[in-house]
Coordinates of N, CA and C in Angstrom, one line a residue:
Chain A
G24 N -79.9 30.2 -30.1 CA -79.7 31.2 -31.1 C -78.9 30.5 -32.4
A25 N -78.4 31.2 -33.2 CA -77.9 30.7 -34.4 C -76.6 30.1 -34.2
G26 N -75.9 30.9 -33.4 CA -74.4 30.6 -33.2 C -74.1 30.7 -31.6
V27 N -72.8 30.5 -31.3 CA -72.4 30.7 -29.9 C -72.2 32.1 -29.7
S28 N -72.9 32.6 -28.6 CA -72.8 34.0 -28.3 C -72.0 34.1 -26.9
Q29 N -70.9 35.2 -27.0 CA -70.3 35.4 -25.8 C -70.3 37.0 -25.4
S30 N -70.4 37.1 -24.0 CA -70.3 38.5 -23.5 C -69.6 38.6 -22.2
P31 N -68.9 39.8 -22.0 CA -68.8 40.8 -22.9 C -67.8 40.6 -24.0
S32 N -67.9 41.3 -25.0 CA -66.8 41.2 -26.1 C -65.5 41.6 -25.7
N33 N -65.5 42.7 -24.9 CA -64.2 43.2 -24.4 C -64.4 43.5 -22.8
K34 N -63.4 43.3 -22.1 CA -63.5 43.7 -20.6 C -62.1 44.1 -20.2
V35 N -62.2 45.4 -19.6 CA -61.0 45.9 -18.9 C -61.2 46.0 -17.6
T36 N -60.2 45.4 -16.7 CA -60.4 45.4 -15.3 C -59.1 45.8 -14.6
E37 N -59.2 46.1 -13.5 CA -58.0 46.3 -12.6 C -57.5 45.1 -11.9
K38 N -56.2 44.9 -11.6 CA -55.7 43.9 -11.0 C -56.3 43.7 -9.8
G39 N -56.8 42.3 -9.3 CA -57.3 42.2 -8.1 C -58.8 42.0 -8.1
K40 N -59.4 42.5 -9.2 CA -61.0 42.5 -9.2 C -61.5 41.2 -9.7
D41 N -62.7 40.8 -9.5 CA -63.3 39.5 -10.1 C -64.0 40.0 -11.4
V42 N -63.9 38.9 -12.5 CA -64.7 39.2 -13.5 C -65.4 37.9 -13.9
E43 N -66.5 38.0 -14.6 CA -67.4 37.0 -15.0 C -67.6 37.3 -16.6
L44 N -67.4 35.9 -17.2 CA -67.5 36.0 -18.7 C -68.6 34.9 -18.9
R45 N -69.5 35.3 -19.9 CA -70.7 34.5 -20.2 C -70.7 33.9 -21.6
C46 N -71.1 32.7 -21.6 CA -71.2 31.9 -22.9 C -72.6 31.3 -23.2
D47 N -73.3 31.6 -24.3 CA -74.6 31.0 -24.7 C -74.2 30.1 -25.9
P48 N -74.4 28.8 -25.6 CA -74.0 27.8 -26.7 C -75.2 27.8 -27.8
I49 N -74.9 27.1 -28.7 CA -76.0 26.8 -29.7 C -76.9 26.0 -29.1
S50 N -78.3 26.2 -29.5 CA -79.4 25.5 -28.9 C -79.4 24.1 -29.1
G51 N -79.4 23.2 -28.0 CA -79.3 21.7 -28.3 C -77.9 21.1 -28.1
H52 N -76.9 22.0 -28.0 CA -75.6 21.5 -27.8 C -75.3 21.3 -26.4
T53 N -75.2 19.9 -26.1 CA -75.0 19.6 -24.7 C -73.5 19.7 -24.1
A54 N -72.6 19.8 -25.1 CA -71.1 19.8 -24.8 C -70.8 21.3 -24.8
L55 N -70.0 21.8 -23.9 CA -69.5 23.2 -23.9 C -68.1 23.2 -23.5
Y56 N -67.3 24.2 -24.0 CA -65.9 24.1 -23.7 C -65.5 25.5 -23.7
W57 N -64.4 25.8 -22.6 CA -63.8 27.1 -22.5 C -62.3 27.0 -23.0
Y58 N -61.8 27.9 -23.7 CA -60.4 27.9 -24.0 C -59.9 29.2 -23.7
R59 N -58.6 29.5 -23.4 CA -57.8 30.7 -23.4 C -57.0 30.8 -24.5
Q60 N -56.7 32.0 -25.0 CA -55.9 32.3 -26.0 C -55.1 33.6 -25.7
R61 N -53.9 33.4 -25.3 CA -53.0 34.6 -25.1 C -52.6 35.0 -26.4
L62 N -52.1 36.3 -26.4 CA -51.7 37.1 -27.5 C -50.7 36.3 -28.4
G63 N -51.0 36.0 -29.6 CA -50.1 35.4 -30.5 C -50.0 33.8 -30.3
Q64 N -50.8 33.3 -29.4 CA -50.6 31.9 -29.1 C -51.7 31.1 -29.4
G65 N -51.6 29.7 -29.4 CA -52.6 28.8 -29.7 C -53.7 28.8 -28.5
L66 N -54.8 27.9 -28.6 CA -55.7 27.9 -27.6 C -55.3 26.9 -26.6
E67 N -55.5 27.3 -25.4 CA -55.4 26.4 -24.3 C -56.7 25.9 -23.7
F68 N -56.9 24.7 -23.7 CA -58.1 24.1 -22.9 C -58.2 24.5 -21.5
L69 N -59.4 24.9 -21.2 CA -59.6 25.1 -19.8 C -60.5 24.1 -19.1
I70 N -61.8 24.0 -19.6 CA -62.7 23.1 -19.0 C -63.9 22.7 -20.0
Y71 N -64.4 21.5 -19.8 CA -65.3 21.0 -20.6 C -66.7 20.6 -19.9
F72 N -67.8 20.9 -20.3 CA -69.1 20.5 -19.7 C -69.8 19.6 -20.5
Q73 N -70.3 18.5 -19.9 CA -71.3 17.7 -20.5 C -72.6 18.0 -19.8
G74 N -73.6 18.5 -20.4 CA -74.8 19.0 -19.5 C -74.2 19.9 -18.6
N75 N -74.7 19.8 -17.3 CA -74.4 20.8 -16.3 C -73.1 20.3 -15.5
S76 N -72.7 19.0 -15.9 CA -71.4 18.6 -15.1 C -70.2 18.9 -15.9
A77 N -69.0 19.0 -15.1 CA -67.8 19.3 -15.8 C -66.8 18.1 -15.6
P78 N -66.9 17.1 -16.5 CA -66.0 15.8 -16.3 C -64.5 16.2 -16.6
D79 N -64.2 17.3 -17.1 CA -62.9 17.5 -17.5 C -62.5 18.9 -17.0
K80 N -61.9 19.2 -16.0 CA -61.6 20.8 -15.6 C -60.0 20.8 -15.5
S81 N -59.3 19.9 -16.2 CA -57.9 19.8 -16.0 C -57.1 21.0 -16.6
G82 N -57.7 21.8 -17.5 CA -57.1 23.0 -17.9 C -57.1 24.3 -17.0
L83 N -57.9 24.2 -15.9 CA -58.1 25.4 -15.1 C -56.6 25.8 -14.5
P84 N -56.1 26.9 -14.9 CA -54.7 27.1 -14.3 C -54.6 27.4 -12.7
S85 N -55.6 27.8 -12.1 CA -55.5 28.0 -10.6 C -56.9 28.0 -10.0
D86 N -56.8 28.0 -8.7 CA -58.1 27.9 -7.9 C -58.8 29.3 -8.0
R87 N -58.2 30.2 -8.8 CA -58.9 31.5 -8.9 C -59.9 31.5 -10.0
F88 N -59.8 30.4 -10.8 CA -60.6 30.2 -12.0 C -61.6 29.1 -11.8
S89 N -62.8 29.5 -12.0 CA -64.1 28.4 -11.7 C -65.0 28.7 -13.0
A90 N -65.8 27.7 -13.0 CA -66.9 27.8 -14.2 C -68.1 27.1 -13.7
E91 N -69.2 27.4 -14.2 CA -70.4 26.6 -13.9 C -71.3 26.7 -15.3
R92 N -72.3 25.7 -15.2 CA -73.2 25.8 -16.3 C -74.7 25.5 -15.7
T93 N -75.5 26.1 -16.2 CA -76.9 25.8 -15.6 C -77.8 25.6 -16.8
G94 N -78.8 24.7 -16.5 CA -80.0 24.5 -17.5 C -79.3 23.9 -18.8
E95 N -78.3 23.2 -18.7 CA -77.7 22.7 -19.9 C -77.6 23.8 -21.0
S96 N -77.4 25.0 -20.5 CA -77.4 26.1 -21.6 C -76.1 27.0 -21.2
V97 N -76.5 28.3 -20.6 CA -75.5 29.2 -20.3 C -74.4 28.7 -19.5
S98 N -73.2 29.1 -19.7 CA -72.1 28.9 -18.8 C -71.4 30.3 -18.5
T99 N -70.8 30.2 -17.2 CA -70.1 31.5 -16.9 C -68.7 31.0 -16.3
L100 N -67.7 31.7 -16.8 CA -66.3 31.6 -16.3 C -65.9 32.7 -15.4
T101 N -65.6 32.4 -14.2 CA -65.3 33.5 -13.3 C -63.8 33.5 -13.0
I102 N -63.2 34.5 -13.0 CA -61.9 34.7 -12.6 C -61.9 35.5 -11.4
Q103 N -61.3 35.0 -10.3 CA -61.2 35.9 -9.1 C -59.8 36.6 -8.9
R104 N -59.8 37.7 -8.2 CA -58.6 38.2 -7.8 C -57.6 38.3 -9.3
T105 N -58.1 39.0 -10.2 CA -57.4 38.8 -11.6 C -56.0 39.3 -11.5
Q106 N -55.1 38.8 -12.3 CA -53.7 39.1 -12.4 C -53.4 39.5 -13.8
Q107 N -52.4 40.2 -14.1 CA -52.0 40.7 -15.5 C -51.8 39.5 -16.4
E108 N -51.4 38.4 -15.9 CA -51.2 37.2 -16.6 C -52.4 36.5 -17.2
D109 N -53.6 37.0 -16.6 CA -54.9 36.5 -17.0 C -55.3 37.1 -18.2
S110 N -54.8 38.3 -18.7 CA -55.0 39.0 -19.9 C -55.0 38.1 -21.1
A111 N -56.0 37.8 -21.9 CA -56.2 36.9 -22.9 C -57.6 37.0 -23.5
V112 N -57.7 36.3 -24.7 CA -59.0 36.1 -25.1 C -59.6 34.7 -24.7
Y113 N -60.9 34.8 -24.1 CA -61.4 33.7 -23.6 C -62.5 33.2 -24.6
L114 N -62.3 32.0 -25.3 CA -63.1 31.5 -26.2 C -64.0 30.4 -25.7
C115 N -65.3 30.3 -26.1 CA -66.2 29.3 -25.7 C -66.6 28.7 -26.9
A116 N -66.8 27.3 -26.9 CA -67.3 26.6 -28.0 C -68.4 25.5 -27.5
S117 N -69.2 25.0 -28.5 CA -70.2 23.9 -28.1 C -70.1 23.0 -29.2
S118 N -70.7 21.9 -28.9 CA -71.0 20.9 -29.9 C -72.1 19.8 -29.5
L119 N -72.7 19.0 -30.3 CA -73.4 18.0 -29.9 C -72.7 16.9 -29.3
Y120 N -73.4 16.3 -28.3 CA -72.8 15.2 -27.6 C -72.6 13.9 -28.5
R121 N -71.5 13.3 -28.5 CA -71.2 12.1 -29.4 C -71.5 12.6 -30.8
T122 N -71.0 13.8 -31.3 CA -71.1 13.9 -32.6 C -70.2 13.0 -33.4
N123 N -70.7 12.9 -34.6 CA -69.9 12.0 -35.5 C -68.9 12.8 -36.4
T124 N -68.8 14.0 -36.1 CA -67.9 14.9 -36.8 C -66.8 15.5 -36.0
G125 N -66.9 15.5 -34.8 CA -65.9 16.0 -33.9 C -65.7 17.5 -33.9
E126 N -66.7 18.2 -34.7 CA -66.4 19.7 -34.8 C -67.1 20.4 -33.6
L127 N -66.2 21.4 -33.2 CA -66.7 22.5 -32.2 C -67.1 23.8 -32.9
F128 N -68.1 24.4 -32.4 CA -68.4 25.6 -33.0 C -68.0 26.7 -31.8
F129 N -67.4 27.7 -32.4 CA -66.9 28.6 -31.6 C -67.6 30.1 -31.5
G130 N -67.5 30.7 -30.5 CA -67.9 32.2 -30.4 C -66.9 33.1 -30.7
E131 N -67.1 34.4 -30.7 CA -66.2 35.3 -31.0 C -65.2 35.7 -29.8
G132 N -65.3 35.1 -28.8 CA -64.6 35.4 -27.5 C -64.7 36.5 -26.7
S133 N -64.2 36.6 -25.5 CA -64.2 37.8 -24.6 C -62.6 38.1 -24.4
R134 N -62.5 39.4 -24.8 CA -61.1 39.7 -24.7 C -60.9 40.4 -23.3
L135 N -60.2 39.8 -22.5 CA -60.0 40.3 -21.0 C -58.6 41.1 -21.0
T136 N -58.6 42.2 -20.5 CA -57.3 43.0 -20.3 C -57.4 43.4 -18.8
V137 N -56.3 43.1 -18.0 CA -56.1 43.2 -16.7 C -55.0 44.3 -16.6
L138 N -55.3 45.4 -16.1 CA -54.4 46.5 -15.8 C -53.6 46.4 -14.5
Chain B
A17 N -49.8 12.4 -23.4 CA -50.8 13.3 -23.8 C -50.5 13.7 -25.4
Q18 N -51.5 14.1 -25.9 CA -51.5 14.5 -27.3 C -50.9 15.9 -27.5
T19 N -50.0 16.0 -28.6 CA -49.5 17.3 -28.9 C -49.6 17.4 -30.4
V20 N -49.8 18.9 -30.8 CA -49.9 19.2 -32.1 C -48.9 20.3 -32.2
T21 N -48.1 20.2 -33.4 CA -46.9 21.1 -33.6 C -47.0 21.8 -35.0
Q22 N -47.1 23.0 -35.0 CA -47.0 23.7 -36.2 C -45.7 24.5 -36.3
S23 N -44.8 24.1 -37.2 CA -43.5 24.7 -37.2 C -43.3 25.9 -38.0
Q24 N -44.3 26.5 -38.5 CA -44.1 27.7 -39.3 C -45.0 28.8 -38.7
P25 N -44.3 29.6 -37.8 CA -45.3 30.7 -37.2 C -45.8 31.7 -38.2
E26 N -45.1 31.8 -39.4 CA -45.7 32.9 -40.4 C -45.4 32.3 -41.7
M27 N -46.4 32.4 -42.7 CA -46.2 32.2 -44.1 C -46.8 33.2 -44.9
S28 N -46.3 33.5 -46.2 CA -46.8 34.3 -47.0 C -47.1 33.7 -48.4
V29 N -48.1 34.3 -49.2 CA -48.2 33.8 -50.5 C -48.7 34.9 -51.5
Q30 N -48.4 34.7 -52.7 CA -49.0 35.7 -53.6 C -50.4 35.3 -54.0
E31 N -51.3 36.2 -54.0 CA -52.6 36.0 -54.6 C -52.7 35.1 -55.8
A32 N -53.6 34.2 -55.9 CA -53.7 33.1 -57.0 C -52.7 31.9 -57.0
E33 N -51.7 32.0 -56.0 CA -50.8 31.0 -55.9 C -51.2 30.0 -54.9
T34 N -50.4 28.8 -54.7 CA -50.6 27.9 -53.8 C -49.5 27.9 -52.6
V35 N -50.2 27.5 -51.4 CA -49.3 27.5 -50.2 C -49.6 26.3 -49.4
T36 N -48.7 25.7 -48.7 CA -49.0 24.6 -47.9 C -48.6 24.9 -46.5
L37 N -49.4 24.6 -45.5 CA -49.3 24.9 -44.0 C -48.9 23.4 -43.5
S38 N -47.9 23.4 -42.6 CA -47.4 22.1 -42.0 C -48.1 21.8 -40.6
C39 N -48.2 20.6 -40.3 CA -48.7 20.2 -38.9 C -48.3 18.9 -38.6
T40 N -47.7 18.6 -37.6 CA -47.5 17.2 -37.0 C -48.2 17.0 -35.7
Y41 N -48.4 15.7 -35.3 CA -49.0 15.5 -34.1 C -48.5 14.2 -33.4
D42 N -48.7 14.2 -32.2 CA -48.3 13.0 -31.5 C -49.4 12.4 -30.9
T43 N -49.7 11.0 -31.1 CA -50.7 10.4 -30.3 C -50.5 8.8 -30.3
S44 N -51.1 8.2 -29.4 CA -51.0 6.7 -29.4 C -52.1 6.0 -29.8
E45 N -53.3 6.9 -30.0 CA -54.6 6.3 -30.5 C -54.4 5.9 -32.0
S46 N -55.4 5.0 -32.3 CA -55.7 4.8 -33.7 C -56.7 5.4 -34.5
D47 N -57.7 5.8 -33.7 CA -58.8 6.4 -34.3 C -58.9 7.9 -33.6
Y48 N -58.9 8.9 -34.6 CA -59.0 10.2 -34.1 C -59.4 11.1 -35.3
Y49 N -59.6 12.5 -35.0 CA -60.0 13.5 -35.9 C -58.9 14.4 -36.0
L50 N -58.7 15.0 -37.3 CA -57.8 16.1 -37.4 C -58.5 17.3 -38.0
F51 N -58.1 18.5 -37.8 CA -58.8 19.6 -38.1 C -58.0 20.6 -38.5
W52 N -58.2 21.5 -39.5 CA -57.7 22.9 -39.6 C -58.8 24.0 -39.4
Y53 N -58.5 24.8 -38.6 CA -59.4 26.0 -38.3 C -58.8 27.3 -38.8
K54 N -59.6 28.3 -39.2 CA -59.1 29.5 -39.6 C -59.7 30.5 -38.5
Q55 N -58.6 31.5 -38.2 CA -59.1 32.5 -37.3 C -58.8 33.9 -37.8
P56 N -59.9 34.5 -38.4 CA -59.7 35.9 -39.0 C -59.4 36.8 -37.8
P57 N -59.2 38.2 -38.1 CA -59.2 39.2 -37.1 C -60.5 39.3 -36.2
S58 N -61.7 38.8 -36.7 CA -62.9 38.8 -35.9 C -62.7 37.8 -34.7
R59 N -61.7 37.1 -34.6 CA -61.5 36.0 -33.6 C -62.3 34.9 -33.7
Q60 N -63.4 34.8 -34.6 CA -64.1 33.5 -34.3 C -63.6 32.4 -35.2
M61 N -63.3 31.3 -34.7 CA -62.6 30.1 -35.2 C -63.6 29.6 -36.3
I62 N -63.2 29.2 -37.4 CA -64.0 28.9 -38.5 C -63.4 27.5 -39.0
L63 N -64.2 26.4 -39.1 CA -63.6 25.2 -39.5 C -63.4 25.3 -41.0
V64 N -62.2 24.9 -41.5 CA -61.8 24.9 -42.7 C -62.0 23.5 -43.4
I65 N -61.5 22.5 -42.7 CA -61.5 21.1 -43.2 C -61.2 20.2 -42.1
R66 N -61.7 18.9 -42.1 CA -61.5 18.0 -41.1 C -61.1 16.5 -41.9
Q67 N -60.4 15.6 -41.1 CA -60.1 14.4 -41.6 C -60.3 13.2 -40.5
E68 N -60.9 12.3 -40.8 CA -60.9 11.1 -39.9 C -59.8 10.3 -40.2
A69 N -59.2 9.8 -39.1 CA -58.0 9.0 -39.2 C -58.0 7.6 -39.9
Y70 N -59.4 7.1 -39.8 CA -59.5 5.8 -40.4 C -59.7 6.0 -41.9
K71 N -60.0 7.3 -42.4 CA -60.2 7.3 -43.8 C -58.7 7.5 -44.5
Q72 N -58.4 6.8 -45.5 CA -57.1 7.0 -46.1 C -57.2 8.0 -47.2
Q73 N -58.4 8.3 -47.7 CA -58.5 9.3 -48.7 C -58.3 10.7 -48.0
N74 N -57.5 11.5 -48.8 CA -57.3 13.0 -48.2 C -58.6 13.7 -48.4
A75 N -58.9 14.7 -47.3 CA -60.2 15.5 -47.4 C -59.9 16.7 -48.3
T76 N -61.0 17.0 -49.1 CA -60.9 18.3 -49.8 C -62.1 19.1 -49.6
E77 N -62.0 20.4 -49.6 CA -63.1 21.4 -49.6 C -62.8 22.4 -50.5
N78 N -63.3 22.3 -51.8 CA -63.1 23.6 -52.8 C -61.4 23.6 -52.8
R79 N -61.0 24.8 -52.5 CA -59.7 25.2 -52.8 C -58.6 24.7 -51.6
F80 N -59.4 24.0 -50.7 CA -58.5 23.5 -49.5 C -58.4 22.0 -49.6
S81 N -57.3 21.4 -49.5 CA -57.1 20.1 -49.4 C -56.0 19.7 -48.2
V82 N -56.0 18.5 -47.9 CA -55.1 18.1 -46.9 C -54.2 17.0 -47.5
N83 N -53.1 16.7 -46.9 CA -52.0 15.6 -47.1 C -51.9 14.9 -45.8
F84 N -52.6 13.8 -45.7 CA -52.7 13.2 -44.3 C -51.7 12.0 -44.4
Q85 N -50.8 11.9 -43.7 CA -49.9 10.8 -43.7 C -49.8 10.2 -42.2
K86 N -50.6 9.3 -42.1 CA -51.0 8.6 -40.7 C -49.6 8.1 -40.1
A87 N -48.9 7.4 -40.8 CA -47.7 6.7 -40.3 C -46.7 7.8 -39.8
A88 N -46.6 8.9 -40.5 CA -45.6 9.9 -40.3 C -46.3 10.9 -39.3
K89 N -47.6 10.8 -39.0 CA -48.2 11.8 -38.1 C -48.2 13.1 -38.6
S90 N -48.5 13.2 -39.8 CA -48.4 14.6 -40.5 C -49.8 15.1 -41.2
F91 N -50.2 16.2 -41.0 CA -51.4 16.6 -41.6 C -51.3 18.0 -42.2
S92 N -50.8 18.2 -43.4 CA -50.6 19.5 -44.0 C -51.7 20.2 -44.7
L93 N -52.0 21.4 -44.8 CA -53.2 22.1 -45.4 C -52.5 22.6 -46.7
K94 N -53.2 22.4 -47.8 CA -52.9 23.1 -49.2 C -54.0 23.9 -49.4
I95 N -53.7 25.2 -49.7 CA -54.7 26.3 -50.2 C -54.3 26.7 -51.7
S96 N -55.2 26.3 -52.5 CA -54.8 26.5 -53.9 C -55.6 27.9 -54.3
D97 N -55.1 28.5 -55.4 CA -55.6 29.8 -55.9 C -56.0 30.8 -54.7
S98 N -54.9 31.0 -53.9 CA -55.2 31.9 -52.6 C -55.9 33.2 -53.0
Q99 N -56.6 33.6 -52.1 CA -57.4 34.9 -52.2 C -57.1 35.5 -50.9
L100 N -57.3 37.0 -51.1 CA -56.9 38.0 -50.0 C -57.7 37.6 -48.8
G101 N -59.0 37.1 -48.9 CA -59.8 36.6 -47.8 C -59.4 35.4 -47.0
D102 N -58.2 34.7 -47.7 CA -57.7 33.7 -46.9 C -56.7 34.2 -45.8
A103 N -56.3 35.3 -45.7 CA -55.4 35.8 -44.8 C -55.9 35.7 -43.5
A104 N -55.3 35.0 -42.4 CA -55.8 34.6 -41.3 C -54.8 33.9 -40.4
M105 N -55.1 33.6 -39.2 CA -54.3 32.6 -38.4 C -54.9 31.2 -38.6
Y106 N -54.1 30.2 -39.0 CA -54.6 28.8 -39.1 C -54.0 28.0 -38.1
F107 N -55.0 27.3 -37.5 CA -54.7 26.4 -36.4 C -55.0 24.9 -36.8
C108 N -54.0 24.0 -36.5 CA -54.2 22.6 -36.7 C -54.7 22.0 -35.4
A109 N -55.7 21.1 -35.4 CA -56.2 20.6 -34.1 C -56.4 19.1 -34.1
Y110 N -56.5 18.4 -33.1 CA -56.7 17.1 -32.9 C -57.6 16.7 -31.8
S111 N -58.4 15.7 -32.0 CA -59.3 15.2 -31.0 C -59.4 13.7 -31.2
R112 N -59.6 13.1 -30.0 CA -59.8 11.7 -29.9 C -61.2 11.4 -30.5
Q113 N -61.3 10.2 -31.2 CA -62.7 9.9 -31.6 C -63.7 9.5 -30.5
G114 N -65.0 9.8 -30.6 CA -65.9 9.3 -29.7 C -66.3 10.4 -28.8
G115 N -67.5 10.4 -28.3 CA -67.9 11.3 -27.3 C -67.8 12.9 -27.8
S116 N -67.6 13.5 -26.7 CA -67.3 14.9 -26.9 C -65.9 15.4 -26.5
E117 N -65.0 15.0 -27.3 CA -63.6 15.1 -27.0 C -63.2 16.6 -27.2
K118 N -62.3 17.1 -26.4 CA -61.8 18.4 -26.5 C -60.8 18.5 -27.6
L119 N -60.6 19.6 -28.3 CA -59.6 19.7 -29.3 C -58.3 20.2 -28.7
V120 N -57.3 19.7 -29.2 CA -55.8 20.0 -28.7 C -55.2 20.8 -30.1
F121 N -54.8 22.0 -29.8 CA -54.5 22.9 -30.9 C -53.0 23.1 -30.9
G122 N -52.5 23.3 -32.2 CA -51.2 23.9 -32.4 C -51.1 25.3 -32.1
K123 N -49.9 26.0 -32.3 CA -49.8 27.3 -31.9 C -50.2 28.4 -33.0
G124 N -50.4 27.8 -34.2 CA -50.8 28.5 -35.3 C -49.9 29.0 -36.3
T125 N -50.2 29.3 -37.5 CA -49.5 29.7 -38.5 C -50.3 31.0 -39.0
K126 N -49.4 32.1 -39.1 CA -50.1 33.4 -39.5 C -50.0 33.4 -41.0
L127 N -51.1 33.4 -41.8 CA -50.9 33.5 -43.3 C -51.2 34.9 -43.8
T128 N -50.4 35.4 -44.7 CA -50.4 36.6 -45.3 C -50.6 36.4 -46.7
V129 N -51.5 37.0 -47.4 CA -51.8 36.9 -48.9 C -51.4 38.3 -49.5
N130 N -50.4 38.2 -50.3 CA -50.0 39.5 -51.0 C -50.7 39.7 -52.3
P131 N -51.2 41.0 -52.6 CA -51.8 41.1 -53.9 C -51.0 41.3 -55.1

């Protein structure tokens, strides 16, 4: 596609439920990133994929968070047993591997609200 | 670990005037990238301007320019002839050079443009 696509745009769930957030990167971008943005805050790094592998998952806040990527394309971020503190916008970004610009291209994010 | 600090949570400027947003960072690397991203209410992060650390010349993009002081680890953004459409959150970000390095973000500055 022309840009990074994320779904759902908004998700409201009850505490304790599992949620899945999806990211479709720009075609040909082998690097993919997930970030979390709490209300009024900056972006917190969660995980980085190169192809289908995740060489850096240092930002995942707990074992309730997991992510996978298939076909060097779509990625899914899963949050199990959601808590109210998980409420945030989850942003996905992609880039070319070994880009000479360092630029990441972002989607519009998925806003998660945990009641 | 690299850190990025934006000391101005909010700034305001009159339309057509100039405003400067501040950013400092901490790193032990000699080669890296610095970025300013804009986040309007649509949530999508948009690259405003970037700077390679090895370049002494300050980057400019139309009305946007930076003052990069490598020794002081300072990277400020100047917006000239401010327009109503410039109103947004502005995030300063850092990445190490090479490969597909994650961006480390500051907490952001909310810019208001008054008519």
